[in-house]
Amino acid sequence: MKYPIGIQDFEKIRREGYVYVDKTPQMWKMVSEGSYYFLSRPRRFGKSLMVSTLESFFSGKRELFKGLYVDTVEWDWQQYPILHLDLNVKKYEAKEDLDKVLNRHLELWEQAYDSPYGDRDLEERFLQVVRLAYEKTGQQVVILVDEYDKPLLQAIDNDELQTEYRSTLKPFYGVLKTCDRYIKFAFLTGVTKFGKVSVFSDLNNLEDLTMLPQYNEVCGISEDELYQYFDESIDELASKNHITKEACYERLRHNFDGYHFNVDTIGIYNPFSLLNTLKNQTFRDYWFETGTPTFLVYQLQKTNYPLEMLTREELFEDMLNSIDVMDDNPLPLLYQSGYLTIKGYDETFKTYQLGFPNREVEEGFVKFLVPFYSPNKQEKPQMYIANFVKDVQTGNAEGFMQRVERFFDGGDYQVAGKAELYFQNTLWALFKLLGLYVDVERHTTDGRMDILVQTKDYVYILELKIDQSADAALQQIEDKQYAKPFEGDGRTIYKIGVNFSSESRRMTEWKLN
């Protein structure tokens, strides 16, 4: 089987015999029921392939669709004029970068439709191209925009450049509404949704497919599709990794499934990681390795966001679907970028609960976060975490705490923000990483930080104090009877009191009981 790794061209996939998961039922639903659409999905999720599929469809290339669902419907298979704008082709670092990309596309379209308006503003040139394409061909125009938000995301840490890009794109995309009578179909994709106060404020005729249950499977791979198209490949994968086929399916599910774009929808697999695993016959974190979420960490740190709330905070739908609030809350950006997904819904308050979609994302994201929050930049947390885990699993509480202490030594004492939040975020990152290998729970109420670490043989109860004493922390463990639920289960219980200094941002004292 030929896997289309990195191939986003529908025609190439079909002509060269690569496996293609038939998404034309969803495509036909779009075409037959409306005209203007927007779809947000994480990167490498198949958005560009859907754009390419639509381009082949509206080009009248019926031979490419033989054997697919859309070949059975009634359609004229005419060739429509297509304006395909791909913003995923450049690195955007200055205002001129976006202008150059738009100008390059416009020049090609102006040449194709003999437009004499090349000296006008970008949006005026676009409008005239749409009009002339319609008049010269006698057919309404198809407009396809891939990764509309790429310039905005790359300028996310530059407010001035962000404003420039928005002011350019807002009137440019506004042409879709101005030229309604000339347009047959329009489809825009992106990772994020810059909402009502942004580039889409004038474009209220776009139907957002992002959270509609009937389009849940428009990109990515469902469980049914996994069985239908890849069952034989999974046989080979199981054999190669010396596990049963059932265990192989479960491992794929655990690693790459779990994306939910609304409540009560089936989980969707990350297609990039899934196809790479099947092709290489090796389990790895392929999606996470192709791009690091530095801009997301920037937002987390910029907003002083408490990391432990990543999977606890609840959001209203209008917040979930727009990142215009990202200066106050980075969660919508994390959700739309694919690092968090919908886990539940509170019908009473109309709020969504978020969480990590699968092991690949959770482990990759936490490992990436830890160095940014580590006070000791000389230490590499990923390098000594294995010894950290061994200490926990063998009951070496002294070694365990010495490593925690060393984690804070030599830190940057000028870290901005409250001391409490500084310790919370640092410890969340450290213990979340540890929790990938052993069972870690953390609870925070009224400024108190409790950490519970469990293995099959040991229980560690940590109470943390700021500017007090390790004895005070131990006393709270006794007063609150934190150890009582574990007494009598045969495991060794370690009670550990820890004190931090808000001035030095160090662990100044710890005691073991």
Short mmCIF file of C-alpha atoms in Angstrom, two decimals:
data_model
loop_
_atom_site.label_atom_id
_atom_site.label_comp_id
_atom_site.label_asym_id
_atom_site.label_seq_id
_atom_site.Cartn_x
_atom_site.Cartn_y
_atom_site.Cartn_z
CA MET A 1 0.00 0.00 0.00
CA LYS A 2 1.25 3.48 -0.90
CA TYR A 3 0.75 6.06 1.84
CA PRO A 4 0.41 9.73 0.81
CA ILE A 5 2.77 11.10 3.45
CA GLY A 6 3.08 14.83 2.90
CA ILE A 7 1.17 14.63 -0.39
CA GLN A 8 -1.66 17.15 -0.46
CA ASP A 9 -2.46 16.99 -4.17
CA PHE A 10 -5.62 14.97 -4.83
CA GLU A 11 -4.78 14.39 -8.49
CA LYS A 12 -1.35 12.98 -7.68
CA ILE A 13 -2.81 10.67 -5.04
CA ARG A 14 -5.39 9.31 -7.43
CA ARG A 15 -3.21 9.00 -10.54
CA GLU A 16 -0.25 7.44 -8.74
CA GLY A 17 -2.19 4.88 -6.73
CA TYR A 18 -1.83 6.19 -3.18
CA VAL A 19 -4.45 5.13 -0.65
CA TYR A 20 -7.26 7.66 -0.43
CA VAL A 21 -9.86 7.70 2.32
CA ASP A 22 -13.04 8.80 0.54
CA LYS A 23 -14.08 12.19 1.90
CA THR A 24 -16.27 13.03 -1.10
CA PRO A 25 -19.56 12.37 0.78
CA GLN A 26 -18.75 15.34 3.05
CA MET A 27 -17.48 17.33 0.09
CA TRP A 28 -20.69 16.73 -1.85
CA LYS A 29 -22.75 17.75 1.16
CA MET A 30 -20.97 21.10 1.13
CA VAL A 31 -21.31 21.62 -2.61
CA SER A 32 -24.96 20.59 -2.81
CA GLU A 33 -26.23 22.42 0.26
CA GLY A 34 -24.42 25.77 0.33
CA SER A 35 -21.83 28.12 -1.12
CA TYR A 36 -19.58 29.70 1.53
CA TYR A 37 -17.69 27.67 4.12
CA PHE A 38 -14.97 27.92 6.71
CA LEU A 39 -13.22 24.95 8.35
CA SER A 40 -10.77 25.01 11.23
CA ARG A 41 -8.65 21.92 11.95
CA PRO A 42 -5.16 21.37 13.43
CA ARG A 43 -2.14 21.37 11.15
CA ARG A 44 -1.47 18.27 9.01
CA PHE A 45 -5.06 17.13 9.41
CA GLY A 46 -6.02 16.99 5.73
CA LYS A 47 -7.32 20.52 5.13
CA SER A 48 -5.07 21.11 2.13
CA LEU A 49 -6.08 17.77 0.62
CA MET A 50 -9.75 18.75 0.90
CA VAL A 51 -8.96 22.05 -0.87
CA SER A 52 -7.18 20.11 -3.62
CA THR A 53 -10.09 17.66 -3.89
CA LEU A 54 -12.51 20.55 -4.38
CA GLU A 55 -10.20 22.03 -7.01
CA SER A 56 -10.21 18.80 -9.01
CA PHE A 57 -13.96 18.49 -8.61
CA PHE A 58 -14.71 22.01 -9.88
CA SER A 59 -12.17 21.50 -12.68
CA GLY A 60 -14.47 18.78 -14.04
CA LYS A 61 -11.90 15.97 -13.71
CA ARG A 62 -14.41 13.21 -13.27
CA GLU A 63 -11.91 10.46 -14.08
CA LEU A 64 -10.11 11.18 -10.80
CA PHE A 65 -13.27 10.38 -8.83
CA LYS A 66 -14.00 6.99 -10.36
CA GLY A 67 -15.05 4.58 -7.63
CA LEU A 68 -15.66 7.36 -5.11
CA TYR A 69 -19.01 8.44 -3.72
CA VAL A 70 -19.25 11.68 -5.68
CA ASP A 71 -19.01 9.80 -9.00
CA THR A 72 -22.52 8.49 -8.34
CA VAL A 73 -24.27 11.85 -7.90
CA GLU A 74 -25.85 14.08 -10.51
CA TRP A 75 -23.37 16.81 -11.39
CA ASP A 76 -22.57 18.70 -14.58
CA TRP A 77 -18.79 18.12 -14.27
CA GLN A 78 -18.12 21.46 -15.95
CA GLN A 79 -14.89 23.36 -15.54
CA TYR A 80 -15.36 26.43 -13.38
CA PRO A 81 -12.84 29.28 -13.03
CA ILE A 82 -10.89 28.60 -9.83
CA LEU A 83 -8.92 31.07 -7.74
CA HIS A 84 -6.77 29.07 -5.31
CA LEU A 85 -4.94 31.14 -2.71
CA ASP A 86 -2.40 29.16 -0.67
CA LEU A 87 -0.93 31.12 2.23
CA ASN A 88 1.06 28.17 3.51
CA VAL A 89 3.92 28.87 1.14
CA LYS A 90 5.98 31.49 2.95
CA LYS A 91 7.43 32.53 6.26
CA TYR A 92 5.82 35.81 7.30
CA GLU A 93 8.22 38.09 9.15
CA ALA A 94 7.46 41.54 7.70
CA LYS A 95 4.48 43.36 6.25
CA GLU A 96 5.90 43.00 2.73
CA ASP A 97 5.90 39.19 3.00
CA LEU A 98 2.10 38.98 2.94
CA ASP A 99 1.84 41.62 0.21
CA LYS A 100 4.27 39.65 -1.94
CA VAL A 101 2.31 36.40 -1.64
CA LEU A 102 -1.01 38.08 -2.44
CA ASN A 103 0.57 40.02 -5.31
CA ARG A 104 2.07 36.85 -6.80
CA HIS A 105 -1.31 35.13 -6.88
CA LEU A 106 -3.03 38.24 -8.23
CA GLU A 107 -0.53 38.63 -11.05
CA LEU A 108 -1.20 35.07 -12.23
CA TRP A 109 -4.98 35.57 -12.10
CA GLU A 110 -4.75 38.97 -13.82
CA GLN A 111 -2.76 37.43 -16.63
CA ALA A 112 -5.25 34.56 -16.99
CA TYR A 113 -8.27 36.87 -17.20
CA ASP A 114 -6.70 39.94 -18.86
CA SER A 115 -7.25 42.26 -15.94
CA PRO A 116 -6.01 45.83 -16.48
CA TYR A 117 -6.34 46.74 -12.79
CA GLY A 118 -2.89 45.69 -11.57
CA ASP A 119 -2.15 49.18 -10.24
CA ARG A 120 -5.01 49.18 -7.73
CA ASP A 121 -5.09 48.14 -4.07
CA LEU A 122 -4.89 44.41 -3.35
CA GLU A 123 -8.57 44.00 -2.51
CA GLU A 124 -9.65 46.01 -5.57
CA ARG A 125 -7.48 43.84 -7.81
CA PHE A 126 -9.02 40.72 -6.27
CA LEU A 127 -12.54 42.03 -6.81
CA GLN A 128 -11.84 42.82 -10.46
CA VAL A 129 -10.28 39.39 -11.07
CA VAL A 130 -13.39 37.69 -9.68
CA ARG A 131 -15.64 39.83 -11.87
CA LEU A 132 -13.58 39.32 -15.02
CA ALA A 133 -13.25 35.55 -14.46
CA TYR A 134 -17.04 35.35 -14.35
CA GLU A 135 -17.57 37.56 -17.40
CA LYS A 136 -14.93 35.93 -19.58
CA THR A 137 -15.88 32.30 -18.85
CA GLY A 138 -19.60 32.66 -18.35
CA GLN A 139 -19.26 30.57 -15.17
CA GLN A 140 -19.38 31.62 -11.56
CA VAL A 141 -16.04 31.54 -9.75
CA VAL A 142 -14.76 29.02 -7.18
CA ILE A 143 -12.53 30.54 -4.49
CA LEU A 144 -10.34 28.28 -2.36
CA VAL A 145 -8.17 29.72 0.45
CA ASP A 146 -5.79 27.36 2.22
CA GLU A 147 -4.38 28.29 5.65
CA TYR A 148 -5.89 31.78 5.62
CA ASP A 149 -4.42 32.46 9.09
CA LYS A 150 -0.78 31.47 8.50
CA PRO A 151 0.48 35.11 8.51
CA LEU A 152 -1.53 35.92 11.64
CA LEU A 153 -0.20 32.92 13.55
CA GLN A 154 3.39 33.64 12.62
CA ALA A 155 3.00 37.20 13.89
CA ILE A 156 1.29 36.19 17.10
CA ASP A 157 4.06 37.64 19.28
CA ASN A 158 4.24 40.89 17.28
CA ASP A 159 1.21 43.09 17.90
CA GLU A 160 2.20 45.69 15.33
CA LEU A 161 2.69 43.14 12.56
CA GLN A 162 -0.47 41.31 13.62
CA THR A 163 -2.42 44.55 13.15
CA GLU A 164 -0.87 45.09 9.73
CA TYR A 165 -1.80 41.60 8.54
CA ARG A 166 -5.34 41.93 9.84
CA SER A 167 -5.82 45.27 8.11
CA THR A 168 -4.66 43.70 4.84
CA LEU A 169 -6.64 40.47 5.05
CA LYS A 170 -9.92 41.90 6.32
CA PRO A 171 -10.81 43.87 3.14
CA PHE A 172 -9.22 41.18 0.95
CA TYR A 173 -11.46 38.41 2.30
CA GLY A 174 -14.36 40.89 2.36
CA VAL A 175 -14.43 40.62 -1.45
CA LEU A 176 -16.18 37.27 -1.01
CA LYS A 177 -19.25 39.11 0.25
CA THR A 178 -18.98 42.00 -2.19
CA CYS A 179 -18.81 39.67 -5.19
CA ASP A 180 -21.52 37.26 -4.13
CA ARG A 181 -23.26 37.19 -7.53
CA TYR A 182 -20.03 36.17 -9.27
CA ILE A 183 -19.15 33.34 -6.86
CA LYS A 184 -20.24 29.71 -7.18
CA PHE A 185 -18.45 28.35 -4.12
CA ALA A 186 -15.91 29.47 -1.52
CA PHE A 187 -14.00 27.39 1.00
CA LEU A 188 -11.51 28.78 3.51
CA THR A 189 -9.39 26.71 5.88
CA GLY A 190 -7.16 27.52 8.81
CA VAL A 191 -5.92 26.33 12.16
CA THR A 192 -7.61 29.09 14.11
CA LYS A 193 -10.59 31.39 13.89
CA PHE A 194 -9.95 35.10 14.22
CA GLY A 195 -13.49 36.12 14.99
CA LYS A 196 -15.96 38.94 14.96
CA VAL A 197 -13.58 41.76 15.84
CA SER A 198 -11.03 40.59 13.33
CA VAL A 199 -10.60 39.50 9.71
CA PHE A 200 -14.04 37.88 9.42
CA SER A 201 -16.07 40.76 10.86
CA ASP A 202 -17.50 41.70 7.46
CA LEU A 203 -17.80 38.13 6.20
CA ASN A 204 -20.94 36.96 7.94
CA ASN A 205 -22.02 34.77 5.02
CA LEU A 206 -19.42 32.10 5.84
CA GLU A 207 -20.85 28.91 7.33
CA ASP A 208 -18.45 27.59 9.96
CA LEU A 209 -18.23 23.79 9.67
CA THR A 210 -15.71 23.42 12.48
CA MET A 211 -18.05 22.17 15.20
CA LEU A 212 -20.94 20.83 13.12
CA PRO A 213 -21.44 17.11 13.94
CA GLN A 214 -22.25 16.24 10.31
CA TYR A 215 -18.77 17.43 9.30
CA ASN A 216 -16.91 15.80 12.18
CA GLU A 217 -15.18 13.39 9.77
CA VAL A 218 -14.48 15.84 6.93
CA CYS A 219 -10.76 15.66 7.78
CA GLY A 220 -8.80 13.07 9.73
CA ILE A 221 -9.58 9.35 9.97
CA SER A 222 -12.41 7.72 11.91
CA GLU A 223 -12.31 4.31 13.58
CA ASP A 224 -14.56 2.86 10.87
CA GLU A 225 -12.25 4.22 8.18
CA LEU A 226 -9.27 2.74 9.99
CA TYR A 227 -10.82 -0.74 9.79
CA GLN A 228 -12.13 -0.25 6.24
CA TYR A 229 -8.94 1.03 4.60
CA PHE A 230 -6.04 -0.12 6.77
CA ASP A 231 -6.93 -3.44 8.40
CA GLU A 232 -4.33 -5.39 6.41
CA SER A 233 -1.65 -2.80 7.18
CA ILE A 234 -2.43 -3.06 10.88
CA ASP A 235 -1.95 -6.82 10.64
CA GLU A 236 1.58 -6.11 9.41
CA LEU A 237 2.17 -3.45 12.06
CA ALA A 238 1.12 -5.83 14.84
CA SER A 239 3.39 -8.56 13.54
CA LYS A 240 6.32 -6.18 13.18
CA ASN A 241 5.93 -4.98 16.79
CA HIS A 242 5.25 -8.47 18.20
CA ILE A 243 1.81 -7.63 19.58
CA THR A 244 -1.66 -8.92 18.83
CA LYS A 245 -3.80 -7.18 16.26
CA GLU A 246 -6.25 -6.17 18.97
CA ALA A 247 -3.41 -4.68 21.04
CA CYS A 248 -2.16 -2.86 17.96
CA TYR A 249 -5.54 -1.23 17.36
CA GLU A 250 -5.66 -0.22 21.01
CA ARG A 251 -2.19 1.29 20.88
CA LEU A 252 -3.07 3.29 17.77
CA ARG A 253 -6.23 4.47 19.51
CA HIS A 254 -4.35 5.46 22.66
CA ASN A 255 -1.61 7.26 20.74
CA PHE A 256 -3.40 9.04 17.90
CA ASP A 257 -7.20 8.98 18.35
CA GLY A 258 -9.30 11.23 20.56
CA TYR A 259 -9.90 14.44 18.62
CA HIS A 260 -13.46 15.65 19.21
CA PHE A 261 -14.76 18.72 17.42
CA ASN A 262 -18.03 18.75 19.31
CA VAL A 263 -19.71 16.81 22.10
CA ASP A 264 -21.11 13.33 21.44
CA THR A 265 -19.05 12.88 18.27
CA ILE A 266 -16.79 9.96 17.49
CA GLY A 267 -13.07 10.36 18.03
CA ILE A 268 -10.92 11.24 15.03
CA TYR A 269 -7.38 9.97 14.45
CA ASN A 270 -4.54 12.27 13.53
CA PRO A 271 -3.96 11.18 9.90
CA PHE A 272 -0.33 12.29 9.74
CA SER A 273 0.81 10.22 12.72
CA LEU A 274 -1.38 7.27 11.75
CA LEU A 275 -0.14 7.05 8.15
CA ASN A 276 3.49 7.49 9.19
CA THR A 277 3.14 4.71 11.76
CA LEU A 278 1.67 2.34 9.16
CA LYS A 279 4.25 3.22 6.53
CA ASN A 280 7.28 2.97 8.82
CA GLN A 281 5.85 0.12 10.92
CA THR A 282 7.15 1.98 13.96
CA PHE A 283 5.34 3.86 16.72
CA ARG A 284 6.63 7.40 17.11
CA ASP A 285 5.26 10.89 17.77
CA TYR A 286 5.29 11.92 14.13
CA TRP A 287 2.85 14.86 14.34
CA PHE A 288 4.50 16.47 17.33
CA GLU A 289 7.98 16.08 15.86
CA THR A 290 7.05 18.08 12.74
CA GLY A 291 6.38 21.32 14.59
CA THR A 292 7.08 22.69 18.04
CA PRO A 293 4.41 24.89 19.69
CA THR A 294 6.75 27.72 20.71
CA PHE A 295 4.10 30.37 20.02
CA LEU A 296 1.70 28.53 22.35
CA VAL A 297 4.23 28.51 25.19
CA TYR A 298 4.74 32.22 24.54
CA GLN A 299 1.02 32.81 25.07
CA LEU A 300 0.95 30.68 28.22
CA GLN A 301 3.82 32.65 29.72
CA LYS A 302 2.60 36.02 28.47
CA THR A 303 -0.77 35.55 30.17
CA ASN A 304 0.75 33.99 33.33
CA TYR A 305 -1.62 31.11 32.82
CA PRO A 306 -1.73 28.50 35.64
CA LEU A 307 -0.78 25.27 33.88
CA GLU A 308 -2.83 23.03 36.13
CA MET A 309 -5.96 24.71 34.69
CA LEU A 310 -5.18 23.47 31.16
CA THR A 311 -7.54 20.55 31.59
CA ARG A 312 -9.80 22.01 34.29
CA GLU A 313 -11.06 25.34 33.02
CA GLU A 314 -14.36 25.40 31.14
CA LEU A 315 -15.07 27.66 28.16
CA PHE A 316 -18.19 29.01 26.52
CA GLU A 317 -18.60 28.24 22.81
CA ASP A 318 -17.97 31.82 21.68
CA MET A 319 -14.59 31.71 23.47
CA LEU A 320 -13.77 28.25 22.17
CA ASN A 321 -14.29 29.32 18.56
CA SER A 322 -12.28 32.51 18.56
CA ILE A 323 -8.73 33.35 19.54
CA ASP A 324 -9.41 37.08 19.75
CA VAL A 325 -9.39 36.56 23.53
CA MET A 326 -5.94 34.97 23.54
CA ASP A 327 -4.32 37.93 25.35
CA ASP A 328 -6.41 36.95 28.37
CA ASN A 329 -6.84 33.21 27.88
CA PRO A 330 -4.62 30.98 25.71
CA LEU A 331 -6.93 27.91 25.85
CA PRO A 332 -8.88 28.64 22.64
CA LEU A 333 -5.57 28.82 20.78
CA LEU A 334 -4.45 25.51 22.31
CA TYR A 335 -7.77 23.93 21.38
CA GLN A 336 -7.85 25.16 17.80
CA SER A 337 -4.21 24.19 17.30
CA GLY A 338 -4.95 20.59 18.27
CA TYR A 339 -3.16 20.40 21.62
CA LEU A 340 -6.44 20.26 23.53
CA THR A 341 -9.77 18.83 22.45
CA ILE A 342 -13.36 18.67 23.70
CA LYS A 343 -13.83 16.18 26.52
CA GLY A 344 -17.24 17.10 27.87
CA TYR A 345 -20.07 19.60 27.96
CA ASP A 346 -22.02 21.10 30.85
CA GLU A 347 -25.60 21.45 29.65
CA THR A 348 -26.57 23.68 32.56
CA PHE A 349 -23.93 26.32 32.06
CA LYS A 350 -23.32 25.68 28.33
CA THR A 351 -19.58 25.26 28.84
CA TYR A 352 -17.04 22.89 27.29
CA GLN A 353 -14.41 20.89 29.17
CA LEU A 354 -11.08 20.39 27.43
CA GLY A 355 -8.31 17.83 27.70
CA PHE A 356 -5.41 16.33 25.78
CA PRO A 357 -6.68 14.22 22.86
CA ASN A 358 -4.18 11.36 23.14
CA ARG A 359 -0.85 10.16 24.47
CA GLU A 360 1.21 11.62 21.61
CA VAL A 361 -0.02 15.14 22.24
CA GLU A 362 0.01 15.00 26.04
CA GLU A 363 3.50 13.54 26.34
CA GLY A 364 4.94 15.68 23.56
CA PHE A 365 3.43 18.89 24.89
CA VAL A 366 4.51 18.30 28.49
CA LYS A 367 8.05 17.36 27.46
CA PHE A 368 8.20 20.52 25.37
CA LEU A 369 6.86 22.68 28.22
CA VAL A 370 9.22 21.55 30.97
CA PRO A 371 12.41 23.33 29.78
CA PHE A 372 10.50 26.62 29.45
CA TYR A 373 9.35 26.40 33.07
CA SER A 374 12.47 24.83 34.54
CA PRO A 375 14.24 27.33 36.83
CA ASN A 376 17.52 25.49 36.29
CA LYS A 377 18.38 26.01 32.65
CA GLN A 378 21.57 23.96 32.94
CA GLU A 379 19.66 20.82 33.80
CA LYS A 380 17.80 18.97 31.08
CA PRO A 381 14.68 17.58 32.77
CA GLN A 382 14.11 15.02 30.03
CA MET A 383 17.64 13.70 30.54
CA TYR A 384 17.33 12.88 34.23
CA ILE A 385 13.63 12.06 34.40
CA ALA A 386 14.42 8.36 33.98
CA ASN A 387 16.48 8.38 37.19
CA PHE A 388 13.78 10.47 38.82
CA VAL A 389 11.22 7.77 37.99
CA LYS A 390 13.53 5.01 39.23
CA ASP A 391 13.84 6.76 42.60
CA VAL A 392 10.06 6.96 42.87
CA GLN A 393 9.49 3.35 41.86
CA THR A 394 12.15 1.93 44.21
CA GLY A 395 11.16 3.95 47.27
CA ASN A 396 14.26 6.15 47.26
CA ALA A 397 12.48 9.16 48.73
CA GLU A 398 15.77 10.88 49.62
CA GLY A 399 16.99 10.68 46.04
CA PHE A 400 13.57 11.72 44.79
CA MET A 401 13.58 14.92 46.84
CA GLN A 402 17.21 15.69 46.08
CA ARG A 403 16.31 15.74 42.41
CA VAL A 404 13.37 18.06 43.06
CA GLU A 405 15.66 20.33 45.06
CA ARG A 406 18.25 20.33 42.29
CA PHE A 407 15.54 21.17 39.80
CA PHE A 408 15.13 24.55 41.51
CA ASP A 409 18.80 25.26 42.19
CA GLY A 410 20.56 27.77 39.99
CA GLY A 411 17.25 29.15 38.80
CA ASP A 412 16.35 32.49 37.31
CA TYR A 413 15.19 34.50 40.32
CA GLN A 414 13.84 37.32 38.17
CA VAL A 415 10.93 35.27 36.87
CA ALA A 416 7.91 37.56 36.54
CA GLY A 417 4.66 36.94 38.36
CA LYS A 418 3.59 35.84 41.80
CA ALA A 419 5.71 33.33 43.64
CA GLU A 420 2.72 31.03 44.10
CA LEU A 421 2.06 30.87 40.38
CA TYR A 422 5.75 30.42 39.66
CA PHE A 423 5.95 27.36 41.92
CA GLN A 424 2.63 26.00 40.72
CA ASN A 425 3.60 26.11 37.05
CA THR A 426 7.09 24.75 37.62
CA LEU A 427 5.87 21.87 39.74
CA TRP A 428 2.94 21.14 37.44
CA ALA A 429 5.32 20.77 34.50
CA LEU A 430 7.75 18.61 36.48
CA PHE A 431 5.18 16.32 38.04
CA LYS A 432 3.08 16.11 34.89
CA LEU A 433 6.17 14.81 33.13
CA LEU A 434 6.74 12.39 35.98
CA GLY A 435 3.06 11.44 35.77
CA LEU A 436 3.56 10.15 32.26
CA TYR A 437 5.42 7.25 33.85
CA VAL A 438 3.88 6.91 37.32
CA ASP A 439 0.53 7.89 38.81
CA VAL A 440 0.57 11.53 39.89
CA GLU A 441 -2.36 13.59 41.11
CA ARG A 442 -2.26 17.24 42.10
CA HIS A 443 -4.92 19.22 43.92
CA THR A 444 -4.87 22.94 44.55
CA THR A 445 -7.39 24.70 46.80
CA ASP A 446 -7.12 28.03 48.60
CA GLY A 447 -3.46 28.45 47.65
CA ARG A 448 -2.46 25.05 49.06
CA MET A 449 -0.53 22.70 46.78
CA ASP A 450 -0.81 18.96 47.41
CA ILE A 451 0.99 16.34 45.35
CA LEU A 452 0.22 12.65 45.50
CA VAL A 453 2.53 10.16 43.76
CA GLN A 454 1.62 6.47 43.73
CA THR A 455 3.31 3.32 42.53
CA LYS A 456 2.37 -0.30 43.24
CA ASP A 457 4.66 -0.34 46.29
CA TYR A 458 4.88 3.29 47.48
CA VAL A 459 2.75 6.35 48.22
CA TYR A 460 4.32 9.82 48.39
CA ILE A 461 2.31 12.65 49.93
CA LEU A 462 3.89 16.07 49.45
CA GLU A 463 2.64 19.25 51.11
CA LEU A 464 4.19 22.51 50.00
CA LYS A 465 4.46 25.78 51.88
CA ILE A 466 5.74 29.19 50.87
CA ASP A 467 7.76 31.23 53.37
CA GLN A 468 6.82 28.94 56.25
CA SER A 469 8.56 25.67 57.18
CA ALA A 470 8.78 21.99 56.29
CA ASP A 471 7.45 21.21 59.79
CA ALA A 472 4.32 23.26 59.09
CA ALA A 473 3.81 21.30 55.88
CA LEU A 474 4.20 17.96 57.69
CA GLN A 475 1.81 19.11 60.39
CA GLN A 476 -0.84 19.84 57.78
CA ILE A 477 -0.48 16.32 56.37
CA GLU A 478 -1.17 15.00 59.86
CA ASP A 479 -3.97 17.44 60.68
CA LYS A 480 -5.79 16.79 57.41
CA GLN A 481 -5.12 13.03 57.60
CA TYR A 482 -3.97 12.88 53.98
CA ALA A 483 -2.40 9.46 54.55
CA LYS A 484 -5.48 7.80 56.02
CA PRO A 485 -6.96 6.53 52.72
CA PHE A 486 -3.76 4.55 52.07
CA GLU A 487 -3.23 2.99 55.48
CA GLY A 488 -3.59 -0.75 55.46
CA ASP A 489 -3.13 -1.26 51.70
CA GLY A 490 0.37 -2.67 52.22
CA ARG A 491 2.29 0.12 50.56
CA THR A 492 5.01 2.19 52.20
CA ILE A 493 3.82 5.77 52.79
CA TYR A 494 6.21 8.71 52.64
CA LYS A 495 5.05 12.06 54.02
CA ILE A 496 7.15 14.95 52.77
CA GLY A 497 6.96 18.57 53.88
CA VAL A 498 8.50 21.20 51.64
CA ASN A 499 9.06 24.93 52.02
CA PHE A 500 9.85 27.41 49.26
CA SER A 501 11.19 30.93 49.55
CA SER A 502 9.33 33.56 47.53
CA GLU A 503 12.42 35.77 47.66
CA SER A 504 15.03 33.31 46.38
CA ARG A 505 12.54 31.11 44.51
CA ARG A 506 14.32 28.08 45.89
CA MET A 507 13.27 25.04 47.84
CA THR A 508 14.80 26.08 51.16
CA GLU A 509 13.82 23.10 53.30
CA TRP A 510 12.26 19.68 53.06
CA LYS A 511 11.66 16.95 55.62
CA LEU A 512 10.70 13.32 55.25
CA ASN A 513 8.50 11.45 57.68
#
